[in-house]
Short mmCIF file of N, CA and C in Angstrom, two decimals:
data_model
loop_
_atom_site.label_atom_id
_atom_site.label_comp_id
_atom_site.label_asym_id
_atom_site.label_seq_id
_atom_site.Cartn_x
_atom_site.Cartn_y
_atom_site.Cartn_z
N UNK A 269 -4.26 11.34 -12.68
CA UNK A 269 -3.36 10.31 -13.13
C UNK A 269 -3.79 8.98 -12.52
N UNK A 270 -3.93 8.01 -13.39
CA UNK A 270 -4.19 6.65 -12.93
C UNK A 270 -3.01 5.79 -13.29
N UNK A 271 -2.65 4.90 -12.38
CA UNK A 271 -1.46 4.08 -12.55
C UNK A 271 -1.65 2.79 -11.77
N UNK A 272 -1.22 1.68 -12.35
CA UNK A 272 -1.26 0.42 -11.62
C UNK A 272 -0.06 -0.44 -11.99
N UNK A 273 0.32 -1.29 -11.06
CA UNK A 273 1.40 -2.24 -11.33
C UNK A 273 1.20 -3.46 -10.44
N UNK A 274 1.88 -4.51 -10.80
CA UNK A 274 1.73 -5.82 -10.15
C UNK A 274 3.10 -6.26 -9.63
N UNK A 275 3.13 -6.78 -8.40
CA UNK A 275 4.36 -7.33 -7.83
C UNK A 275 4.12 -8.80 -7.55
N UNK A 276 5.00 -9.64 -8.10
CA UNK A 276 4.92 -11.08 -7.86
C UNK A 276 5.47 -11.37 -6.47
N UNK A 277 4.72 -12.13 -5.69
CA UNK A 277 5.12 -12.45 -4.33
C UNK A 277 5.79 -13.82 -4.28
N UNK A 278 5.14 -14.83 -4.82
CA UNK A 278 5.68 -16.19 -4.83
C UNK A 278 5.91 -16.63 -6.26
N UNK A 279 7.08 -17.14 -6.52
CA UNK A 279 7.41 -17.69 -7.83
C UNK A 279 7.80 -19.14 -7.63
N UNK A 280 6.91 -20.08 -7.94
CA UNK A 280 7.20 -21.49 -7.71
C UNK A 280 8.43 -21.98 -8.49
N UNK A 281 8.82 -21.26 -9.53
CA UNK A 281 9.98 -21.66 -10.33
C UNK A 281 11.29 -21.08 -9.81
N UNK A 282 11.21 -20.21 -8.79
CA UNK A 282 12.43 -19.60 -8.24
C UNK A 282 12.57 -19.97 -6.76
N UNK A 283 13.39 -20.97 -6.47
CA UNK A 283 13.55 -21.40 -5.08
C UNK A 283 14.31 -20.40 -4.21
N UNK A 284 14.89 -19.36 -4.80
CA UNK A 284 15.64 -18.37 -4.03
C UNK A 284 14.72 -17.37 -3.33
N UNK A 285 13.48 -17.30 -3.74
CA UNK A 285 12.52 -16.37 -3.13
C UNK A 285 11.77 -17.12 -2.04
N UNK A 286 11.81 -16.58 -0.81
CA UNK A 286 11.06 -17.17 0.28
C UNK A 286 9.57 -17.02 0.00
N UNK A 287 8.84 -18.09 0.18
CA UNK A 287 7.41 -18.10 -0.07
C UNK A 287 6.68 -17.44 1.11
N UNK A 288 5.72 -16.60 0.79
CA UNK A 288 4.84 -16.02 1.80
C UNK A 288 3.48 -16.68 1.67
N UNK A 289 2.82 -16.87 2.80
CA UNK A 289 1.44 -17.35 2.76
C UNK A 289 0.52 -16.16 2.52
N UNK A 290 -0.67 -16.44 2.08
CA UNK A 290 -1.65 -15.36 1.89
C UNK A 290 -1.90 -14.66 3.22
N UNK A 291 -1.94 -15.43 4.31
CA UNK A 291 -2.19 -14.86 5.62
C UNK A 291 -1.05 -13.91 6.04
N UNK A 292 0.20 -14.31 5.82
CA UNK A 292 1.34 -13.43 6.14
C UNK A 292 1.27 -12.15 5.31
N UNK A 293 0.98 -12.30 4.03
CA UNK A 293 0.88 -11.14 3.14
C UNK A 293 -0.23 -10.21 3.61
N UNK A 294 -1.39 -10.77 3.93
CA UNK A 294 -2.52 -9.98 4.41
C UNK A 294 -2.16 -9.23 5.69
N UNK A 295 -1.55 -9.94 6.65
CA UNK A 295 -1.18 -9.30 7.92
C UNK A 295 -0.21 -8.14 7.66
N UNK A 296 0.72 -8.32 6.73
CA UNK A 296 1.65 -7.25 6.40
C UNK A 296 0.95 -6.05 5.78
N UNK A 297 -0.02 -6.30 4.90
CA UNK A 297 -0.75 -5.19 4.27
C UNK A 297 -1.61 -4.45 5.29
N UNK A 298 -2.20 -5.18 6.24
CA UNK A 298 -2.98 -4.53 7.30
C UNK A 298 -2.05 -3.69 8.18
N UNK A 299 -0.90 -4.23 8.50
CA UNK A 299 0.07 -3.51 9.32
C UNK A 299 0.52 -2.22 8.62
N UNK A 300 0.63 -2.27 7.30
CA UNK A 300 1.00 -1.06 6.55
C UNK A 300 -0.02 0.06 6.76
N UNK A 301 -1.28 -0.31 6.91
CA UNK A 301 -2.32 0.69 7.14
C UNK A 301 -2.38 1.12 8.60
N UNK A 302 -2.19 0.17 9.51
CA UNK A 302 -2.33 0.48 10.93
C UNK A 302 -1.08 1.11 11.55
N UNK A 303 0.09 0.79 11.01
CA UNK A 303 1.36 1.32 11.53
C UNK A 303 2.24 1.75 10.35
N UNK A 304 1.81 2.76 9.60
CA UNK A 304 2.50 3.13 8.36
C UNK A 304 3.93 3.62 8.56
N UNK A 305 4.28 4.08 9.76
CA UNK A 305 5.65 4.55 9.97
C UNK A 305 6.66 3.43 9.79
N UNK A 306 6.24 2.18 9.95
CA UNK A 306 7.13 1.05 9.71
C UNK A 306 7.50 0.93 8.23
N UNK A 307 6.66 1.49 7.36
CA UNK A 307 6.82 1.36 5.92
C UNK A 307 7.20 2.67 5.24
N UNK A 308 6.91 3.79 5.88
CA UNK A 308 7.13 5.11 5.28
C UNK A 308 8.01 5.93 6.23
N UNK A 309 9.33 5.86 6.06
CA UNK A 309 10.22 6.52 7.01
C UNK A 309 10.06 8.04 7.08
N UNK A 310 9.60 8.68 6.03
CA UNK A 310 9.47 10.15 6.03
C UNK A 310 8.14 10.62 6.62
N UNK A 311 7.29 9.68 7.04
CA UNK A 311 6.04 10.02 7.72
C UNK A 311 6.38 10.42 9.16
N UNK A 312 5.92 11.59 9.58
CA UNK A 312 6.22 12.06 10.93
C UNK A 312 5.33 11.42 11.98
N UNK A 313 4.05 11.25 11.64
CA UNK A 313 3.12 10.73 12.63
C UNK A 313 1.87 10.18 11.95
N UNK A 314 1.29 9.16 12.54
CA UNK A 314 -0.01 8.64 12.10
C UNK A 314 -0.88 8.50 13.33
N UNK A 315 -2.01 9.18 13.34
CA UNK A 315 -2.97 9.07 14.43
C UNK A 315 -4.17 8.28 13.95
N UNK A 316 -4.48 7.20 14.64
CA UNK A 316 -5.66 6.42 14.32
C UNK A 316 -6.84 7.04 15.06
N UNK A 317 -7.83 7.51 14.30
CA UNK A 317 -8.96 8.22 14.89
C UNK A 317 -10.08 7.29 15.31
N UNK A 318 -10.19 6.14 14.64
CA UNK A 318 -11.24 5.21 15.00
C UNK A 318 -11.35 4.10 13.99
N UNK A 319 -12.11 3.09 14.40
CA UNK A 319 -12.32 1.93 13.54
C UNK A 319 -13.76 1.48 13.71
N UNK A 320 -14.45 1.34 12.60
CA UNK A 320 -15.81 0.80 12.59
C UNK A 320 -15.85 -0.31 11.56
N UNK A 321 -16.28 -1.48 11.99
CA UNK A 321 -16.31 -2.65 11.12
C UNK A 321 -14.94 -2.81 10.46
N UNK A 322 -14.87 -2.68 9.16
CA UNK A 322 -13.61 -2.84 8.43
C UNK A 322 -13.08 -1.53 7.87
N UNK A 323 -13.40 -0.40 8.53
CA UNK A 323 -12.94 0.92 8.08
C UNK A 323 -12.13 1.59 9.19
N UNK A 324 -10.94 2.02 8.83
CA UNK A 324 -10.03 2.69 9.75
C UNK A 324 -9.92 4.15 9.32
N UNK A 325 -10.09 5.08 10.25
CA UNK A 325 -9.92 6.51 9.97
C UNK A 325 -8.60 6.96 10.58
N UNK A 326 -7.82 7.73 9.78
CA UNK A 326 -6.49 8.14 10.22
C UNK A 326 -6.21 9.59 9.85
N UNK A 327 -5.18 10.14 10.51
CA UNK A 327 -4.59 11.41 10.10
C UNK A 327 -3.10 11.15 9.99
N UNK A 328 -2.55 11.47 8.82
CA UNK A 328 -1.12 11.33 8.57
C UNK A 328 -0.50 12.71 8.61
N UNK A 329 0.66 12.82 9.27
CA UNK A 329 1.34 14.11 9.33
C UNK A 329 2.71 13.99 8.68
N UNK A 330 2.90 14.80 7.65
CA UNK A 330 4.19 14.96 6.98
C UNK A 330 4.61 16.40 7.20
N UNK A 331 5.47 16.64 8.19
CA UNK A 331 5.85 17.98 8.57
C UNK A 331 4.58 18.77 8.92
N UNK A 332 4.27 19.85 8.22
CA UNK A 332 3.07 20.64 8.54
C UNK A 332 1.83 20.16 7.80
N UNK A 333 2.00 19.24 6.85
CA UNK A 333 0.88 18.75 6.04
C UNK A 333 0.14 17.65 6.77
N UNK A 334 -1.17 17.82 6.95
CA UNK A 334 -2.03 16.81 7.56
C UNK A 334 -2.94 16.23 6.48
N UNK A 335 -2.99 14.92 6.41
CA UNK A 335 -3.85 14.24 5.44
C UNK A 335 -4.79 13.30 6.19
N UNK A 336 -6.08 13.54 6.03
CA UNK A 336 -7.09 12.67 6.61
C UNK A 336 -7.45 11.62 5.56
N UNK A 337 -7.54 10.36 5.98
CA UNK A 337 -7.97 9.33 5.05
C UNK A 337 -8.75 8.24 5.76
N UNK A 338 -9.30 7.36 4.96
CA UNK A 338 -10.04 6.20 5.45
C UNK A 338 -9.48 4.98 4.74
N UNK A 339 -9.31 3.91 5.48
CA UNK A 339 -8.80 2.67 4.92
C UNK A 339 -9.87 1.61 5.13
N UNK A 340 -10.30 0.99 4.02
CA UNK A 340 -11.32 -0.06 4.09
C UNK A 340 -10.67 -1.39 3.78
N UNK A 341 -10.93 -2.35 4.66
CA UNK A 341 -10.35 -3.69 4.51
C UNK A 341 -11.41 -4.67 4.02
N UNK A 342 -11.09 -5.40 2.98
CA UNK A 342 -11.86 -6.58 2.56
C UNK A 342 -10.96 -7.75 2.93
N UNK A 343 -11.24 -8.42 4.07
CA UNK A 343 -10.30 -9.39 4.63
C UNK A 343 -9.76 -10.40 3.63
N UNK A 344 -8.43 -10.54 3.69
CA UNK A 344 -7.66 -11.47 2.87
C UNK A 344 -7.67 -11.14 1.38
N UNK A 345 -8.26 -9.99 0.99
CA UNK A 345 -8.36 -9.65 -0.42
C UNK A 345 -7.84 -8.27 -0.80
N UNK A 346 -8.32 -7.24 -0.08
CA UNK A 346 -8.10 -5.88 -0.59
C UNK A 346 -8.00 -4.87 0.56
N UNK A 347 -7.14 -3.86 0.35
CA UNK A 347 -7.05 -2.70 1.23
C UNK A 347 -7.27 -1.48 0.34
N UNK A 348 -8.27 -0.68 0.68
CA UNK A 348 -8.61 0.49 -0.12
C UNK A 348 -8.36 1.75 0.71
N UNK A 349 -7.39 2.56 0.27
CA UNK A 349 -7.09 3.83 0.90
C UNK A 349 -7.86 4.91 0.14
N UNK A 350 -8.65 5.69 0.87
CA UNK A 350 -9.46 6.74 0.26
C UNK A 350 -9.12 8.07 0.93
N UNK A 351 -8.63 9.01 0.13
CA UNK A 351 -8.31 10.35 0.63
C UNK A 351 -9.35 11.30 0.07
N UNK A 352 -10.27 11.79 0.91
CA UNK A 352 -11.23 12.78 0.41
C UNK A 352 -10.53 14.10 0.10
N UNK A 353 -11.13 14.90 -0.77
CA UNK A 353 -10.56 16.21 -1.09
C UNK A 353 -10.46 17.03 0.19
N UNK A 354 -9.33 17.71 0.37
CA UNK A 354 -9.10 18.53 1.56
C UNK A 354 -8.09 19.61 1.23
N UNK A 355 -8.41 20.83 1.58
CA UNK A 355 -7.57 22.00 1.30
C UNK A 355 -7.02 21.95 -0.12
N UNK A 356 -5.71 21.83 -0.30
CA UNK A 356 -5.13 21.83 -1.65
C UNK A 356 -4.96 20.44 -2.23
N UNK A 357 -5.52 19.44 -1.58
CA UNK A 357 -5.34 18.04 -2.00
C UNK A 357 -6.63 17.54 -2.66
N UNK A 358 -6.55 17.08 -3.92
CA UNK A 358 -7.75 16.52 -4.55
C UNK A 358 -8.04 15.13 -3.98
N UNK A 359 -9.25 14.67 -4.17
CA UNK A 359 -9.60 13.32 -3.75
C UNK A 359 -8.72 12.34 -4.52
N UNK A 360 -8.26 11.30 -3.82
CA UNK A 360 -7.41 10.30 -4.46
C UNK A 360 -7.61 8.96 -3.77
N UNK A 361 -7.07 7.90 -4.39
CA UNK A 361 -7.23 6.59 -3.78
C UNK A 361 -6.09 5.66 -4.19
N UNK A 362 -5.94 4.63 -3.38
CA UNK A 362 -5.02 3.53 -3.66
C UNK A 362 -5.76 2.26 -3.28
N UNK A 363 -5.79 1.31 -4.20
CA UNK A 363 -6.38 0.00 -3.93
C UNK A 363 -5.27 -1.03 -4.05
N UNK A 364 -5.08 -1.81 -2.99
CA UNK A 364 -4.06 -2.85 -2.94
C UNK A 364 -4.79 -4.18 -2.86
N UNK A 365 -4.63 -5.01 -3.90
CA UNK A 365 -5.38 -6.26 -4.01
C UNK A 365 -4.44 -7.45 -4.08
N UNK A 366 -4.76 -8.47 -3.29
CA UNK A 366 -4.03 -9.73 -3.38
C UNK A 366 -4.67 -10.55 -4.49
N UNK A 367 -3.86 -11.02 -5.41
CA UNK A 367 -4.35 -11.87 -6.50
C UNK A 367 -3.66 -13.23 -6.41
N UNK A 368 -4.41 -14.28 -6.68
CA UNK A 368 -3.88 -15.64 -6.64
C UNK A 368 -4.43 -16.42 -7.82
N UNK A 369 -3.81 -16.26 -9.01
CA UNK A 369 -4.32 -16.91 -10.21
C UNK A 369 -4.28 -18.45 -10.15
N UNK A 370 -3.39 -18.98 -9.34
CA UNK A 370 -3.36 -20.42 -9.08
C UNK A 370 -2.87 -20.60 -7.65
N UNK A 371 -3.20 -21.70 -7.00
CA UNK A 371 -2.85 -21.87 -5.59
C UNK A 371 -1.36 -21.62 -5.32
N UNK A 372 -1.11 -20.73 -4.35
CA UNK A 372 0.25 -20.42 -3.95
C UNK A 372 0.96 -19.37 -4.79
N UNK A 373 0.43 -19.05 -5.96
CA UNK A 373 1.04 -18.03 -6.83
C UNK A 373 0.42 -16.68 -6.49
N UNK A 374 1.04 -15.98 -5.54
CA UNK A 374 0.48 -14.72 -5.06
C UNK A 374 1.10 -13.52 -5.77
N UNK A 375 0.26 -12.54 -6.03
CA UNK A 375 0.65 -11.25 -6.59
C UNK A 375 -0.05 -10.18 -5.79
N UNK A 376 0.50 -8.97 -5.80
CA UNK A 376 -0.19 -7.82 -5.23
C UNK A 376 -0.29 -6.76 -6.31
N UNK A 377 -1.51 -6.30 -6.55
CA UNK A 377 -1.76 -5.23 -7.52
C UNK A 377 -1.98 -3.92 -6.76
N UNK A 378 -1.26 -2.89 -7.17
CA UNK A 378 -1.39 -1.55 -6.60
C UNK A 378 -2.02 -0.67 -7.67
N UNK A 379 -3.18 -0.06 -7.36
CA UNK A 379 -3.90 0.79 -8.31
C UNK A 379 -4.04 2.19 -7.71
N UNK A 380 -3.42 3.15 -8.34
CA UNK A 380 -3.43 4.54 -7.88
C UNK A 380 -4.35 5.39 -8.75
N UNK A 381 -5.08 6.29 -8.10
CA UNK A 381 -5.85 7.30 -8.81
C UNK A 381 -5.62 8.61 -8.07
N UNK A 382 -4.87 9.52 -8.69
CA UNK A 382 -4.51 10.78 -8.04
C UNK A 382 -5.67 11.78 -8.01
N UNK A 383 -6.74 11.46 -8.71
CA UNK A 383 -7.85 12.39 -8.77
C UNK A 383 -7.65 13.49 -9.79
N UNK A 384 -6.51 13.48 -10.46
CA UNK A 384 -6.21 14.49 -11.47
C UNK A 384 -6.09 13.82 -12.83
N UNK A 385 -6.51 14.49 -13.90
CA UNK A 385 -6.36 13.90 -15.23
C UNK A 385 -4.90 13.86 -15.65
N UNK A 386 -4.57 12.88 -16.50
CA UNK A 386 -3.23 12.88 -17.10
C UNK A 386 -3.12 14.11 -17.98
N UNK A 387 -2.00 14.76 -17.92
CA UNK A 387 -1.81 16.02 -18.62
C UNK A 387 -0.42 16.00 -19.23
N UNK A 388 -0.32 16.30 -20.53
CA UNK A 388 0.98 16.31 -21.20
C UNK A 388 1.96 17.28 -20.54
N UNK A 389 1.45 18.36 -19.98
CA UNK A 389 2.33 19.35 -19.35
C UNK A 389 2.97 18.77 -18.09
N UNK A 390 2.30 17.81 -17.45
CA UNK A 390 2.82 17.23 -16.23
C UNK A 390 3.39 15.84 -16.46
N UNK A 391 3.71 15.49 -17.70
CA UNK A 391 4.18 14.14 -18.03
C UNK A 391 5.44 13.77 -17.25
N UNK A 392 6.38 14.67 -17.14
CA UNK A 392 7.61 14.38 -16.40
C UNK A 392 7.30 14.12 -14.93
N UNK A 393 6.49 15.00 -14.34
CA UNK A 393 6.13 14.85 -12.93
C UNK A 393 5.36 13.55 -12.69
N UNK A 394 4.42 13.24 -13.59
CA UNK A 394 3.64 12.00 -13.45
C UNK A 394 4.53 10.77 -13.55
N UNK A 395 5.51 10.79 -14.43
CA UNK A 395 6.42 9.65 -14.55
C UNK A 395 7.26 9.52 -13.28
N UNK A 396 7.70 10.62 -12.75
CA UNK A 396 8.45 10.61 -11.49
C UNK A 396 7.59 10.04 -10.37
N UNK A 397 6.34 10.47 -10.31
CA UNK A 397 5.42 10.00 -9.27
C UNK A 397 5.17 8.50 -9.43
N UNK A 398 4.96 8.02 -10.65
CA UNK A 398 4.76 6.57 -10.89
C UNK A 398 5.96 5.78 -10.38
N UNK A 399 7.15 6.27 -10.70
CA UNK A 399 8.37 5.59 -10.26
C UNK A 399 8.48 5.57 -8.74
N UNK A 400 8.16 6.67 -8.10
CA UNK A 400 8.22 6.75 -6.64
C UNK A 400 7.21 5.80 -6.01
N UNK A 401 5.99 5.75 -6.55
CA UNK A 401 4.97 4.83 -6.04
C UNK A 401 5.46 3.39 -6.15
N UNK A 402 5.98 3.04 -7.31
CA UNK A 402 6.43 1.67 -7.54
C UNK A 402 7.56 1.30 -6.58
N UNK A 403 8.52 2.18 -6.39
CA UNK A 403 9.62 1.90 -5.46
C UNK A 403 9.11 1.75 -4.03
N UNK A 404 8.15 2.59 -3.62
CA UNK A 404 7.58 2.48 -2.28
C UNK A 404 6.85 1.15 -2.11
N UNK A 405 6.18 0.70 -3.16
CA UNK A 405 5.45 -0.57 -3.07
C UNK A 405 6.41 -1.76 -3.03
N UNK A 406 7.50 -1.68 -3.78
CA UNK A 406 8.53 -2.72 -3.72
C UNK A 406 9.11 -2.76 -2.31
N UNK A 407 9.35 -1.60 -1.71
CA UNK A 407 9.83 -1.54 -0.33
C UNK A 407 8.82 -2.16 0.63
N UNK A 408 7.55 -1.91 0.41
CA UNK A 408 6.51 -2.49 1.26
C UNK A 408 6.62 -4.01 1.26
N UNK A 409 6.73 -4.61 0.08
CA UNK A 409 6.82 -6.07 0.00
C UNK A 409 8.13 -6.55 0.63
N UNK A 410 9.20 -5.81 0.45
CA UNK A 410 10.48 -6.18 1.08
C UNK A 410 10.34 -6.19 2.60
N UNK A 411 9.69 -5.18 3.15
CA UNK A 411 9.50 -5.09 4.60
C UNK A 411 8.60 -6.22 5.09
N UNK A 412 7.53 -6.52 4.35
CA UNK A 412 6.65 -7.63 4.72
C UNK A 412 7.43 -8.94 4.72
N UNK A 413 8.27 -9.16 3.71
CA UNK A 413 9.11 -10.37 3.68
C UNK A 413 10.02 -10.44 4.90
N UNK A 414 10.64 -9.31 5.23
CA UNK A 414 11.54 -9.26 6.37
C UNK A 414 10.78 -9.58 7.66
N UNK A 415 9.61 -9.00 7.83
CA UNK A 415 8.79 -9.26 9.02
C UNK A 415 8.40 -10.73 9.10
N UNK A 416 8.07 -11.32 7.97
CA UNK A 416 7.69 -12.73 7.94
C UNK A 416 8.88 -13.60 8.37
N UNK A 417 10.07 -13.27 7.85
CA UNK A 417 11.27 -14.02 8.22
C UNK A 417 11.55 -13.92 9.71
N UNK A 418 11.26 -12.77 10.30
CA UNK A 418 11.47 -12.54 11.73
C UNK A 418 10.35 -13.13 12.58
N UNK A 419 9.32 -13.70 11.95
CA UNK A 419 8.21 -14.29 12.68
C UNK A 419 7.22 -13.26 13.22
N UNK A 420 7.25 -12.04 12.70
CA UNK A 420 6.39 -10.96 13.21
C UNK A 420 5.00 -10.94 12.57
N UNK A 421 4.74 -11.82 11.60
CA UNK A 421 3.43 -11.81 10.94
C UNK A 421 2.62 -13.05 11.26
N UNK A 422 2.98 -13.75 12.30
CA UNK A 422 2.27 -14.96 12.66
C UNK A 422 1.25 -14.76 13.76
N UNK A 423 1.17 -13.56 14.28
CA UNK A 423 0.23 -13.28 15.38
C UNK A 423 -1.11 -12.84 14.83
N UNK A 424 -2.19 -13.12 15.56
CA UNK A 424 -3.52 -12.68 15.09
C UNK A 424 -3.58 -11.16 14.97
N UNK A 425 -4.36 -10.71 14.01
CA UNK A 425 -4.55 -9.27 13.78
C UNK A 425 -5.57 -8.76 14.78
#
């Protein structure tokens, strides 16, 4: 299943939305990879195994399920989560890209690839999964906004 969606970050026509800078947004997206428990309450544990250049290796624990992944950072542009195939889990990925079609107009694109083909038999499950991904991503942006308001995204990474 492949799925993508776009979240608008800054809307120059809506003064009710607090504006985020690209730097604040980037720091929040990096924090999501480095400290995912802040963004994923049902995650039991995240162990950072190492970092080389712009690649972070992690193990995520959800109850008894362990997921090994790698996160690659393209500074100020993209965060790529890569989950290699392991036990009963197929290879999958998530690419989170900051887009700025005009100065100050920021968007974040989330692109999911479950590693499995779309299948009519799993249409209900896939729609449920798409909805869950989208809600989690909306929560991510909400948390980043909250952190920015609290001044927690102004420190160097």
